[in-house]
XYZ file of C-alpha atoms in Angstrom:
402
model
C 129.313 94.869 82.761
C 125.954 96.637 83.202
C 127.441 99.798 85.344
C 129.762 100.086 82.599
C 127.523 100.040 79.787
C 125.528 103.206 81.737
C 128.731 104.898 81.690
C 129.167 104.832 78.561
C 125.805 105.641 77.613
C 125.963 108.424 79.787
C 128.928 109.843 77.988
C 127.571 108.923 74.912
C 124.737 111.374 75.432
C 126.077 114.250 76.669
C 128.249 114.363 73.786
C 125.874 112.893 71.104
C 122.588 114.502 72.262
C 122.358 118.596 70.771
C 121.417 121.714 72.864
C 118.237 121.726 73.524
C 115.512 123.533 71.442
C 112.476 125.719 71.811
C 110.608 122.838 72.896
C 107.607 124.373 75.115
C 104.575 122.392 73.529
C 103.327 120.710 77.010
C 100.347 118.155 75.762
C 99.804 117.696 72.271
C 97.344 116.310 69.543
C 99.937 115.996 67.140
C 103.269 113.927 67.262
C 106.633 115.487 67.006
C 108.691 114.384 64.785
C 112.110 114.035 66.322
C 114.004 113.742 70.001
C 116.537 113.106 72.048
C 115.058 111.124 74.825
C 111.269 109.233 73.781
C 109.708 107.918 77.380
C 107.142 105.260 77.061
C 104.523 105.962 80.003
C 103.177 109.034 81.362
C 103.030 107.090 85.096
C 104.804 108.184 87.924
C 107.795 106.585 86.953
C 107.947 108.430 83.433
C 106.305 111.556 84.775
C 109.050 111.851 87.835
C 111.739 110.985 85.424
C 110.704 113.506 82.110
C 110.678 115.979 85.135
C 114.278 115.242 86.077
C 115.441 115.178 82.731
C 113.702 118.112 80.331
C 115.652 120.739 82.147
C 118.693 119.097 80.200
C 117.503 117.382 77.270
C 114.547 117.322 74.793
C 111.791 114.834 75.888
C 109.120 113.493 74.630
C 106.456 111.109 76.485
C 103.883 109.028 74.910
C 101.139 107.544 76.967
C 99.041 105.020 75.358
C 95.726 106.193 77.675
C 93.667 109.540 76.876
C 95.074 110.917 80.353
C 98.338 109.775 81.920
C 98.340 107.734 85.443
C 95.082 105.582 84.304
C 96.636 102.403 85.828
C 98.698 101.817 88.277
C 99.895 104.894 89.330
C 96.248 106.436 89.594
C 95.329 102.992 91.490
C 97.414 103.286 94.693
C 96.473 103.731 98.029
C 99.732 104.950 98.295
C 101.821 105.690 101.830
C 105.358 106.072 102.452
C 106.547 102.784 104.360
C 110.627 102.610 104.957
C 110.214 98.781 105.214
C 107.797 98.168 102.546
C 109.258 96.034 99.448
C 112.006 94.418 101.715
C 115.565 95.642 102.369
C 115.890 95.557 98.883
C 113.842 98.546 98.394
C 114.737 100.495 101.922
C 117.584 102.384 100.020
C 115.276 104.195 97.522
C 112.878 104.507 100.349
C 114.631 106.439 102.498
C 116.603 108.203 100.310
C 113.311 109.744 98.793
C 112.009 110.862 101.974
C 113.344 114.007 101.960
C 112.299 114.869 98.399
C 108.548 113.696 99.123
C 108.202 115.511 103.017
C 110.066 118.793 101.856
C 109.675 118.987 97.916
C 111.539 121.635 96.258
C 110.054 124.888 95.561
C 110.114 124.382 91.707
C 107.990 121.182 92.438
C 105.417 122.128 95.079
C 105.034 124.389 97.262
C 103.476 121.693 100.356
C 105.019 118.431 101.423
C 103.282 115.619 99.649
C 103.229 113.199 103.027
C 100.754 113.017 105.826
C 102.055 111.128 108.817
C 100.302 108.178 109.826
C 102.651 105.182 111.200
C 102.219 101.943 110.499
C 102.254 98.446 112.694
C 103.800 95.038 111.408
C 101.696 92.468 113.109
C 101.314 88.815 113.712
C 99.868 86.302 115.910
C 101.626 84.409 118.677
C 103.059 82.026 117.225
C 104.308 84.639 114.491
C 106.613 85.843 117.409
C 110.212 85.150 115.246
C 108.818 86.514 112.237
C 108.047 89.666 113.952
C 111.506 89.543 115.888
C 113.147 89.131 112.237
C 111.481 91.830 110.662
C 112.264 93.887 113.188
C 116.188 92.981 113.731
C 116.871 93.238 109.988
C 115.376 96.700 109.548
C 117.012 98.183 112.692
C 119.913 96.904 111.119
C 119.308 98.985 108.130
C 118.941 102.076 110.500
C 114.819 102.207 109.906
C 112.907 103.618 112.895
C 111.625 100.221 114.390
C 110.695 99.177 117.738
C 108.927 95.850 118.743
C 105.304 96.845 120.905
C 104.235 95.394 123.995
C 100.597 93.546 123.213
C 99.262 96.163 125.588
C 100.282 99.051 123.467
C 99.594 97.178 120.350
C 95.790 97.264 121.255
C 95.808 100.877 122.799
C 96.450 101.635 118.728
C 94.492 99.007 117.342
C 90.965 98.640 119.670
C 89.556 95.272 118.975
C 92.551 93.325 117.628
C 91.667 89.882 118.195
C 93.058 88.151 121.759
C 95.551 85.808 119.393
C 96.847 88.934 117.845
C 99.681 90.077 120.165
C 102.940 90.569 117.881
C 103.450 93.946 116.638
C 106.408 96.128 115.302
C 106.161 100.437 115.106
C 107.459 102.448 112.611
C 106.501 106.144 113.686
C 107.386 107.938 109.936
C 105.086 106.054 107.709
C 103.017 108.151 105.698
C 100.242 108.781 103.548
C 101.328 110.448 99.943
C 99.240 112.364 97.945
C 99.599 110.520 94.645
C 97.581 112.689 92.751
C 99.349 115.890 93.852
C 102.881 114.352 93.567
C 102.081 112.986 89.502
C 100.200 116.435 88.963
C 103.786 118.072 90.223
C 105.903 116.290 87.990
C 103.756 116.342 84.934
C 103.852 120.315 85.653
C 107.682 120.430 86.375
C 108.359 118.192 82.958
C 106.112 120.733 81.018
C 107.545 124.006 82.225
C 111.110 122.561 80.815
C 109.968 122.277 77.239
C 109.066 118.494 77.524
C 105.738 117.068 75.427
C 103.621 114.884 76.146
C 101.208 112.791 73.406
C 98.317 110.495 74.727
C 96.660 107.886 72.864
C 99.932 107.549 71.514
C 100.938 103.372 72.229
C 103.685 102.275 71.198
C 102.855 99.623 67.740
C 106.608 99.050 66.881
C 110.321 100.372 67.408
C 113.800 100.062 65.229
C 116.896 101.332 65.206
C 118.715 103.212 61.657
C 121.246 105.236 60.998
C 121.950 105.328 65.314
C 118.471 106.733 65.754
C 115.219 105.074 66.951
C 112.390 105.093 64.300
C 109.053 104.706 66.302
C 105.494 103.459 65.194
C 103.098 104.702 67.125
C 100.000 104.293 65.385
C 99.998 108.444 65.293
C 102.721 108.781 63.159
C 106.573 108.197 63.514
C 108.594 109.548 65.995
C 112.374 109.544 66.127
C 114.523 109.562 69.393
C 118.195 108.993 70.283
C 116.985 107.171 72.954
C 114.129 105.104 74.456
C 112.626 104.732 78.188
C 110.570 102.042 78.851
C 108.381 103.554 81.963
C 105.324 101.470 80.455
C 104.861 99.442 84.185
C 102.657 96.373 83.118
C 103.038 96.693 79.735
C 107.138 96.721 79.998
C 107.883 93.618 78.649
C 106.015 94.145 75.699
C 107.413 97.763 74.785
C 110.745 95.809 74.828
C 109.587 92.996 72.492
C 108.014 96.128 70.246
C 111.680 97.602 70.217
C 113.514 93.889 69.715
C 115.136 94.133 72.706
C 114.915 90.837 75.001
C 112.152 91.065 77.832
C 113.200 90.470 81.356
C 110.316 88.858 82.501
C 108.445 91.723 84.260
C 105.472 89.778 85.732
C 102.310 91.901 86.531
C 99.790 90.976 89.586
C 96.765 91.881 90.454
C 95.818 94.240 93.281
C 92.900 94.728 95.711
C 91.795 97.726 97.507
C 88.597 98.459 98.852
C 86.918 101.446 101.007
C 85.233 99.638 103.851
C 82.449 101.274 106.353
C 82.454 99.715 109.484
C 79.930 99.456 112.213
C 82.115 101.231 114.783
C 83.651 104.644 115.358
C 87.489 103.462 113.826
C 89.921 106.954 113.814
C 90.394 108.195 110.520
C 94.369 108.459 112.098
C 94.618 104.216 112.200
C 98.060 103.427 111.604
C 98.524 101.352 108.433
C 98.530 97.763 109.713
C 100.111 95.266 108.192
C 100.143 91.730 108.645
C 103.900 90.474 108.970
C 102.436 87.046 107.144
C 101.693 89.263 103.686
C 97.581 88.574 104.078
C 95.900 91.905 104.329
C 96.771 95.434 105.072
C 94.583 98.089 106.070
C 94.668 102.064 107.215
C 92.233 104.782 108.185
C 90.539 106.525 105.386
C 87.779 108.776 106.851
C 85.712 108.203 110.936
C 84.609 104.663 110.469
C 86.117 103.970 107.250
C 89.298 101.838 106.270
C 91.206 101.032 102.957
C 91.496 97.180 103.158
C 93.896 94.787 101.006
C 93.991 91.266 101.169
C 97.497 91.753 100.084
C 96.462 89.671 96.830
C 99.270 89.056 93.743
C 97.362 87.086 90.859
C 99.144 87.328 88.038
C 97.722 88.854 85.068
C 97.999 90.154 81.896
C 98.638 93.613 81.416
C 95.279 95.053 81.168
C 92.557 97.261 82.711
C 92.352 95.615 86.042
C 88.920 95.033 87.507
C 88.096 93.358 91.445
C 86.925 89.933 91.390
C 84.496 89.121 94.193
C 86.096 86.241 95.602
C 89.405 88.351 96.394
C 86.519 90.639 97.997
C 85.640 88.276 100.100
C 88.852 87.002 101.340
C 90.011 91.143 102.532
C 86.688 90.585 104.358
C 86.994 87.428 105.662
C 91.107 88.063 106.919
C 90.268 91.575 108.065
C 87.305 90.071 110.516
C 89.759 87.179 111.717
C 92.187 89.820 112.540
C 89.758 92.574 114.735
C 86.164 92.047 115.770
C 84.656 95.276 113.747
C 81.404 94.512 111.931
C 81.590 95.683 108.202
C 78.255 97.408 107.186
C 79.349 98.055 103.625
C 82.171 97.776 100.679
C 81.665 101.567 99.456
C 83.934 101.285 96.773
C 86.241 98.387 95.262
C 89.074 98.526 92.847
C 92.415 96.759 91.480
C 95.499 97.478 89.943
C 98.730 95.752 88.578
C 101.491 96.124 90.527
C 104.992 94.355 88.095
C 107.636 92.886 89.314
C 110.905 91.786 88.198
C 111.937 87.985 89.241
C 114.010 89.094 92.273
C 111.420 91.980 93.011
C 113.701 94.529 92.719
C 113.139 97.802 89.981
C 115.021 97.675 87.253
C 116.338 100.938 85.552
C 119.065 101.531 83.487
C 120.489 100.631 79.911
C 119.742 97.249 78.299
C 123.283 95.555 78.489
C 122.286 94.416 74.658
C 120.847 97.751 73.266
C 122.174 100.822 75.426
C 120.235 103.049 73.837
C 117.172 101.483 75.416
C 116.534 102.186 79.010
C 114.522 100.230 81.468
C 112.479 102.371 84.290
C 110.086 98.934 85.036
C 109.141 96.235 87.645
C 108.786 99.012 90.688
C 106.201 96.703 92.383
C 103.980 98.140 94.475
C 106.997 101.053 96.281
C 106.864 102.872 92.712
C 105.859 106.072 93.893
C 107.050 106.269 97.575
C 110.996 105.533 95.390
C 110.440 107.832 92.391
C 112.649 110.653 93.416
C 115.669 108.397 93.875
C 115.318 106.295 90.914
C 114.386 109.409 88.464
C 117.367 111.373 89.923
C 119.684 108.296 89.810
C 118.546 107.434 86.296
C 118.180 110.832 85.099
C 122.217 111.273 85.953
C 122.842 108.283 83.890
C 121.277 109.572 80.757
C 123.250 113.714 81.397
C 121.836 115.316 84.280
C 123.351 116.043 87.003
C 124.688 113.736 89.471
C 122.264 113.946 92.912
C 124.158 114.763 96.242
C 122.269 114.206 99.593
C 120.887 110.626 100.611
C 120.289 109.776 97.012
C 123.346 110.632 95.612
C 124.692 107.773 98.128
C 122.417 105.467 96.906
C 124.372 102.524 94.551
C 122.299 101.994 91.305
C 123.827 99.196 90.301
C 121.669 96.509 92.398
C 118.875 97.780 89.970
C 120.511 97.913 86.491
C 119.096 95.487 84.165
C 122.623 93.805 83.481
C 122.043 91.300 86.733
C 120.168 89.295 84.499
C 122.265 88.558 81.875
């Protein structure tokens, strides 16, 4: 029911929607007054997708911040990770790999990755959890292999003698968030699309087939409406009267960690196969350190809290014997989720003139050039070929929950 309600919205538009205009305003001060497509969120996912779609229709995004990427998307200590998010999320993953190590010239003109690898470890008696996480990514075709304990501490020097379970994946990345947002922001303006900050969202309805937007800067009118607001998804939908799906943020911990011994900048990203910490090389003798945390929260401007502070602290030290000599800087961010932890982007099955682009977790940006081609094609631009053309969207559309 929900892959054929985004057929038919995709028809819909490309016959509905009119040629596009002499649209070139890039930011603005001043609300327009009409559109075809209105995206809520100036994030990664609605900066990746206005970028996809200006080139065919007129778009406008509104970002309720003075400066888009404030939250979440400005928040991440961001690396491409095939297996991160689950099998679930290893489609969009790898399908986006391409897009993010060789960008397009019209997006950038340098890959936006920086290899690093990562490690999936656990202690002994985490042996079958290792062996499963392992088995059901190889299965998937990632680049896994399970480590010998002797070449697990030849990349990790003072691992803890309990530690001795460990999994490789050689292609995980750093990305360059900021570079990667900056591109799309840049690709979405040079196609005629606008963006308005300081513009939330107050109150959305449809008449007459259009969309009539409040957003406390004047009205705006669209054909159709994204909802790319991350945290704040459920309530854009409740704004519009269209029924939330339960998009659930948590709260995030990062912090920049100096250590008391000579750690390589070039430490894989380690993660723990349990879900209690993760941590990578940041600079000589520095590390970004999770404790992996998921409070939930309300959507807001997240802010640390000591005690989840201490805990990074306490699991990183049970984990490798470095001495920490200072937390440099600390910071947190809400990563949403839907209830099976999947994204969710497509039409509403109940209003198909309201699109979801929500609940991308924590893999947000390492997916966004699958899931803003793939939902770009389903609101008139052209289908994608390569690896995420051969990615099935309909795992993702918001119908499942009906």
């Amino acid at each position: 029911m929900a892959y054929q309600s985004v057929t038919m919205l995709t028809a819909a538009t490309r016959l509905a929607f009119p040629a596009r205009g002499d649209m070139r305003l890039g930011m603005s001060d001043a609300p327009t007054h009409a559109t075809d497509i209105l995206i809520v969120g100036a994030g990664i996912a609605g900066a990746s997708l206005a970028a996809a779609l200006a080139p065919h229709r007129q778009i406008v995004m509104i970002e309720a911040e003075d400066r888009p990427g404030v939250h979440a998307t400005g928040r991440s200590a961001a690396f491409w990770h095939e297996s991160y998010g689950g099998v679930g999320i290893q489609p969009l993953s790898a399908a986006s790999y391409a897009a993010l190590a060789h960008p397009p010239a019209d997006l950038s003109d340098r890959p936006f990755l920086t290899p690093r690898a990562a490690l999936t470890i656990g202690r002994r008696e985490e042996r079958e959890a290792v062996d499963a996480f392992t088995g059901a990514f190889a299965a998937k075709g990632v680049d896994v292999v399970r480590l010998g304990t002797a070449e697990m501490r030849e990349k990790v020097p003072g691992i803890r003698s309990d530690w001795t379970e460990a999994a490789y994946e050689a292609a995980c990345s750093d990305i360059d968030v900021a570079a990667l947002h900056a591109a799309y922001l840049r690709a979405a303006k040079r196609a005629g699309a606008m963006l308005v900050p300081r513009a939330r969202l107050v109150a959305a309805s449809r008449r007459r087939g259009r969309w009539h937007v409040e957003t406390g800067r004047g009205e705006m009118i669209a054909d159709v409406i994204v909802n790319a607001a991350g945290a704040w998804a459920d309530g854009v939908a409740a704004a519009c009267g269209v029924e939330p799906l339960a998009i659930q943020p948590y709260r995030r911990t990062v912090l920049q960690v100096r250590l008391g011994v000579p750690v390589p900048a070039a430490l894989p990203l380690i993660v723990h196969v349990g879900g209690q910490f993760y941590f990578k090389g940041e600079s000589e003798g520095r590390i970004w350190l999770s404790p992996h945390d998921e409070t939930p929260s309300e959507p807001c401007d997240a802010a640390p809290e000591e005690i989840d502070v201490a805990l990074a602290i306490e699991r990183l030290q049970g984990a490798v014997d470095w001495p920490v000599a200072a937390v440099e800087r600390k910071w947190a961010g809400l990563r949403s989720f839907a209830p099976d932890r999947l994204p969710v982007f497509g039409a509403d099955p109940r209003e198909p003139a309201f699109i979801w682009c929500a609940g991308q977790g924590g893999f947000g940006i390492q997916t966004s050039p699958a899931i803003s081609a793939l939902l770009a094609a389903q609101l008139g631009a052209p289908a994608p070929g390569g690896a995420i053309g051969a990615v099935d969207p309909r795992p993702y559309a918001p119908g499942r929950f009906s």
